[in-house]
Coordinates of C-alpha atoms in Angstrom, one line a residue:
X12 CA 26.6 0.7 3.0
X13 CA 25.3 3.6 1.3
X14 CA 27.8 6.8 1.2
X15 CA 26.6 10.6 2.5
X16 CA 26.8 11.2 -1.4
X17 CA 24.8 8.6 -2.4
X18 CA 22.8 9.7 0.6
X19 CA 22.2 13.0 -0.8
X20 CA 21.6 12.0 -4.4
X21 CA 18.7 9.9 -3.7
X22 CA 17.1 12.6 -1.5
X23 CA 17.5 15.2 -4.2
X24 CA 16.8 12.9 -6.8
X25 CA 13.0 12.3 -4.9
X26 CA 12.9 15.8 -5.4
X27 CA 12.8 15.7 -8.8
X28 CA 9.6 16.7 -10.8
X29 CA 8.2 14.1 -13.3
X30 CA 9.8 15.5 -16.6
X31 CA 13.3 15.3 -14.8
X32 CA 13.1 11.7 -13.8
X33 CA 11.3 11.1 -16.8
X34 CA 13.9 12.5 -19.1
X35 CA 16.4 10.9 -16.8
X36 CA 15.1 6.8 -17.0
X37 CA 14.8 7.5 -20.8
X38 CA 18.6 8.1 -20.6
X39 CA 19.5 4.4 -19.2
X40 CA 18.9 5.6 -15.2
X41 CA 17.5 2.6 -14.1
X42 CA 17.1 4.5 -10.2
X43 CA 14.6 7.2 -11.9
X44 CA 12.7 5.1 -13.2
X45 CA 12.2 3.1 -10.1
X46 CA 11.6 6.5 -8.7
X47 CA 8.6 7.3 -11.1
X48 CA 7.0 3.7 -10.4
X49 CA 7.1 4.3 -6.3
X50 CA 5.4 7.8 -6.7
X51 CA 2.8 5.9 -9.5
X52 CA 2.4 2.1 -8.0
X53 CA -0.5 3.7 -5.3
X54 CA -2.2 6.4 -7.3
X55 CA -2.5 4.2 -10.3
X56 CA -3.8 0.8 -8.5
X57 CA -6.1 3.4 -7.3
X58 CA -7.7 4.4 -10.5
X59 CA -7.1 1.0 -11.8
X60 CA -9.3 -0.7 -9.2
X61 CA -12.2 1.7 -9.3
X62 CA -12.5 1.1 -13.3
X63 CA -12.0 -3.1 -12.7
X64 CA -13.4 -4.1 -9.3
X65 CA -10.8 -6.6 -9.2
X66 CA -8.1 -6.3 -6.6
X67 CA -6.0 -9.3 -8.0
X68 CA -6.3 -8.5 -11.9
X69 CA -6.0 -4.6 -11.1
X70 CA -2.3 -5.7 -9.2
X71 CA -2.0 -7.2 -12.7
X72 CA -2.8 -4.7 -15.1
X73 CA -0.4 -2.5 -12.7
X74 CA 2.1 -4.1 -14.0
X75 CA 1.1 -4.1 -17.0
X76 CA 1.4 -0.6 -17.3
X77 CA 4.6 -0.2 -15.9
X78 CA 6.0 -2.9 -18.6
X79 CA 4.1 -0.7 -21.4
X80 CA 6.4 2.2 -19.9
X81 CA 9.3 0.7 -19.3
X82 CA 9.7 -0.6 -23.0
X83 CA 8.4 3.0 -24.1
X84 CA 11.6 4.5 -22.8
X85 CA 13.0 4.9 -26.2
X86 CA 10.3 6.7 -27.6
X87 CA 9.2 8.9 -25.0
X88 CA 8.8 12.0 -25.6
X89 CA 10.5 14.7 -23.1
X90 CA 8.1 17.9 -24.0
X91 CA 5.0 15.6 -23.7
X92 CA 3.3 15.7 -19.7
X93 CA 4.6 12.3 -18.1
X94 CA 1.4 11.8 -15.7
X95 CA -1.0 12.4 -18.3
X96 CA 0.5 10.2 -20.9
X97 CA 1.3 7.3 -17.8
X98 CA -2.5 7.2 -16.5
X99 CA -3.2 7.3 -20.7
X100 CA -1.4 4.4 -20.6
X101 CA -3.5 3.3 -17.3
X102 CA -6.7 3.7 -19.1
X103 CA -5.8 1.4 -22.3
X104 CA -4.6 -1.4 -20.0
X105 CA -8.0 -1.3 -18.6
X106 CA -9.9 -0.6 -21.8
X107 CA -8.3 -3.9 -23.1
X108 CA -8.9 -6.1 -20.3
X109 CA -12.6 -5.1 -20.2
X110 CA -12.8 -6.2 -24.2
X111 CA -10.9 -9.1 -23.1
X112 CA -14.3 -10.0 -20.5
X113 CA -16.5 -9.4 -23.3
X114 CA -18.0 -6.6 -22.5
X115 CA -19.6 -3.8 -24.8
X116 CA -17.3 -0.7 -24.4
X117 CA -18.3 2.2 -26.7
X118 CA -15.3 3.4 -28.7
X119 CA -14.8 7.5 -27.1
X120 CA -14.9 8.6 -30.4
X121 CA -18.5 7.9 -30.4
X122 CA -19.4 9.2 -27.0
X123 CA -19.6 12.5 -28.4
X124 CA -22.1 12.3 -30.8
X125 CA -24.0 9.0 -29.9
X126 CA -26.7 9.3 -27.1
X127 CA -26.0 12.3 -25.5
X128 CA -29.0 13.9 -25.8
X129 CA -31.3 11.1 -24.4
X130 CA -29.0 11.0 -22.1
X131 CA -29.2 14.5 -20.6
X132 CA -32.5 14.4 -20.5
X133 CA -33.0 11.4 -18.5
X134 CA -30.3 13.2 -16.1
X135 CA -32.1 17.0 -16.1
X136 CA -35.0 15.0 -14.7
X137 CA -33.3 13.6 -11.8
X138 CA -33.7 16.4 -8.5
X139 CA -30.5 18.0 -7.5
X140 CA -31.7 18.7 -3.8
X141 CA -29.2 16.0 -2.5
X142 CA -25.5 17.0 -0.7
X143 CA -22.9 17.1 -2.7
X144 CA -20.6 15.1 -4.3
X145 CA -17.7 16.6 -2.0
X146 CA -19.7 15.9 1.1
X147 CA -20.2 12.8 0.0
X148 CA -16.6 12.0 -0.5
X149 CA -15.5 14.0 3.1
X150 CA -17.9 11.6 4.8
X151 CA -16.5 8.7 6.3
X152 CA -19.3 6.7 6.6
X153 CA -20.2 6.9 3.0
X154 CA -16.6 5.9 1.3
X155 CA -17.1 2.7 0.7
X156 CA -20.7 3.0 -0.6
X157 CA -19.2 5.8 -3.0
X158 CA -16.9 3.7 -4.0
X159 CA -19.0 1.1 -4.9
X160 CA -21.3 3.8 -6.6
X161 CA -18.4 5.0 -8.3
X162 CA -18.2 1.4 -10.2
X163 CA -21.3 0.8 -10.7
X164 CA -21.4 3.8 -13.7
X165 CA -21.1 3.2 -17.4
X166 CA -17.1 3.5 -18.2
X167 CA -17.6 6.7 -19.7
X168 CA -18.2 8.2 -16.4
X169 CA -16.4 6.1 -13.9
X170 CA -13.3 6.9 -16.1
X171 CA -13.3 10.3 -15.6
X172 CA -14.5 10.5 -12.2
X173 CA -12.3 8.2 -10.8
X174 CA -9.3 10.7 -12.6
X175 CA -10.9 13.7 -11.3
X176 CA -11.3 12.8 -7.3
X177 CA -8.4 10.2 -6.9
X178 CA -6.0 11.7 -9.3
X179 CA -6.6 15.6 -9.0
X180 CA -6.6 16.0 -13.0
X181 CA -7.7 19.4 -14.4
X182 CA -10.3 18.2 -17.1
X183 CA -7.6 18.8 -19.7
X184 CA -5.5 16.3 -19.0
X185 CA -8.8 13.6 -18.4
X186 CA -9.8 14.6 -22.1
X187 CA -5.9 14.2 -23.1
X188 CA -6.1 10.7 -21.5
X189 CA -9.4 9.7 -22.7
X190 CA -9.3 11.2 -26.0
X191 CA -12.2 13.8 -26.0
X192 CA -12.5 17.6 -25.2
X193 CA -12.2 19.3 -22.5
X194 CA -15.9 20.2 -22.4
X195 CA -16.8 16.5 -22.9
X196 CA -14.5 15.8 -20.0
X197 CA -16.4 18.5 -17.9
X198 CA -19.8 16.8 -18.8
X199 CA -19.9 13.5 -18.0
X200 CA -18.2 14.1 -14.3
X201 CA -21.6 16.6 -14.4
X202 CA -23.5 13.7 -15.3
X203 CA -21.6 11.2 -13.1
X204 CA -22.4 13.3 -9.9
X205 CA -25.9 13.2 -11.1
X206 CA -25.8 9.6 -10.7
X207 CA -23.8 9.2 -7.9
X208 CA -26.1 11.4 -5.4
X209 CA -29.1 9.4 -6.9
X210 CA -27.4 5.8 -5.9
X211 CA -26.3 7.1 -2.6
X212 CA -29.9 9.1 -1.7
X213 CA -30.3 6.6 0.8
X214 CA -27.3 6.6 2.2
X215 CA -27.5 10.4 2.7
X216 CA -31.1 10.2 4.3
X217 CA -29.8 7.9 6.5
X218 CA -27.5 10.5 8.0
X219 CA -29.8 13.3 8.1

């Protein structure tokens, strides 16, 4: 039976911000790190799913990722953001398993300077008279069609998105994770919304 003091260290220790418990299961404390995977296991199926489509392989790559981190104890760095660097981690599970399925995923190093122009233009031409992406996503009614939206975007973009609405990352830490600037970050969630309110237009008339 648990003690009032062991009691009270577990409630403090849920307290705890990310660093702390982070710094903590580097140290050999096996209960902080069980802590950290708890307050990840939802968020990161989450983001995982909306990049697969896969319920069952997404369960897998979860843990996955929590194996990557476990055996990067060691080496983890205490000065270096935790959630960042975990959904980092997140994101090259992914990236692999989608190489693994054979499909062509563009290196991010050569997002930036391959297509973008074509692209944007293609975009520009699309009318912005729709609602918005945050009525969109307030909407019951249109969840699960955004959600199926949401995957059906090139990785660039469904990355990021899915980071910004069911993580709540500042567009730093997406281009931290994904390995671009800030202002490429900022861009394709632009162009993502872009193609989000064009998939859902009929959705959105049908609730007008």
């Amino acid at each position: 039976m648990q003690t009032q003091q062991e009691h009270c260290r577990d409630v403090h220790a849920k307290d705890l911000p990310d660093a702390a418990l982070a710094q903590q299961a580097t140290s050999g404390d096996k209960q902080a790190f069980e802590l950290l995977v708890r307050r990840y296991q939802v968020p990161l199926f989450n983001f995982i799913y909306r990049l697969m489509g896969d319920s069952e392989e997404s369960s897998d790559l979860l843990q996955e990722v929590f194996l990557r981190f476990y055996t990067s104890l060691p080496s983890l760095h205490a000065n270096k953001p935790f959630k960042p660097w975990l959904f980092q981690v997140a994101h090259n599970c992914c990236i692999d398993a989608l190489r693994q399925r054979r499909k062509h995923i563009v290196p991010f190093s050569q997002i930036e300077t391959e297509g973008d122009d074509d692209d944007l233009s293609l975009l520009d031409a699309i009318p912005d008279d729709a609602l918005s992406i945050e009525d969109m996503i307030a909407h019951h009614d249109l969840q699960k069609a955004l959600q199926e939206a949401i995957y059906t975007l090139p990785i660039k973009f469904r990355a990021v998105v899915t980071l910004r609405y069911t993580s709540n990352l500042r567009f730093s830490d997406i281009g931290r994770i994904l390995n671009m600037p800030e202002q490429t970050a900022k861009t394709y969630f632009n162009r993502a919304k872009v193609l989000l309110r064009k998939s859902l237009s009929a959705d959105i008339l049908a609730l007008r």
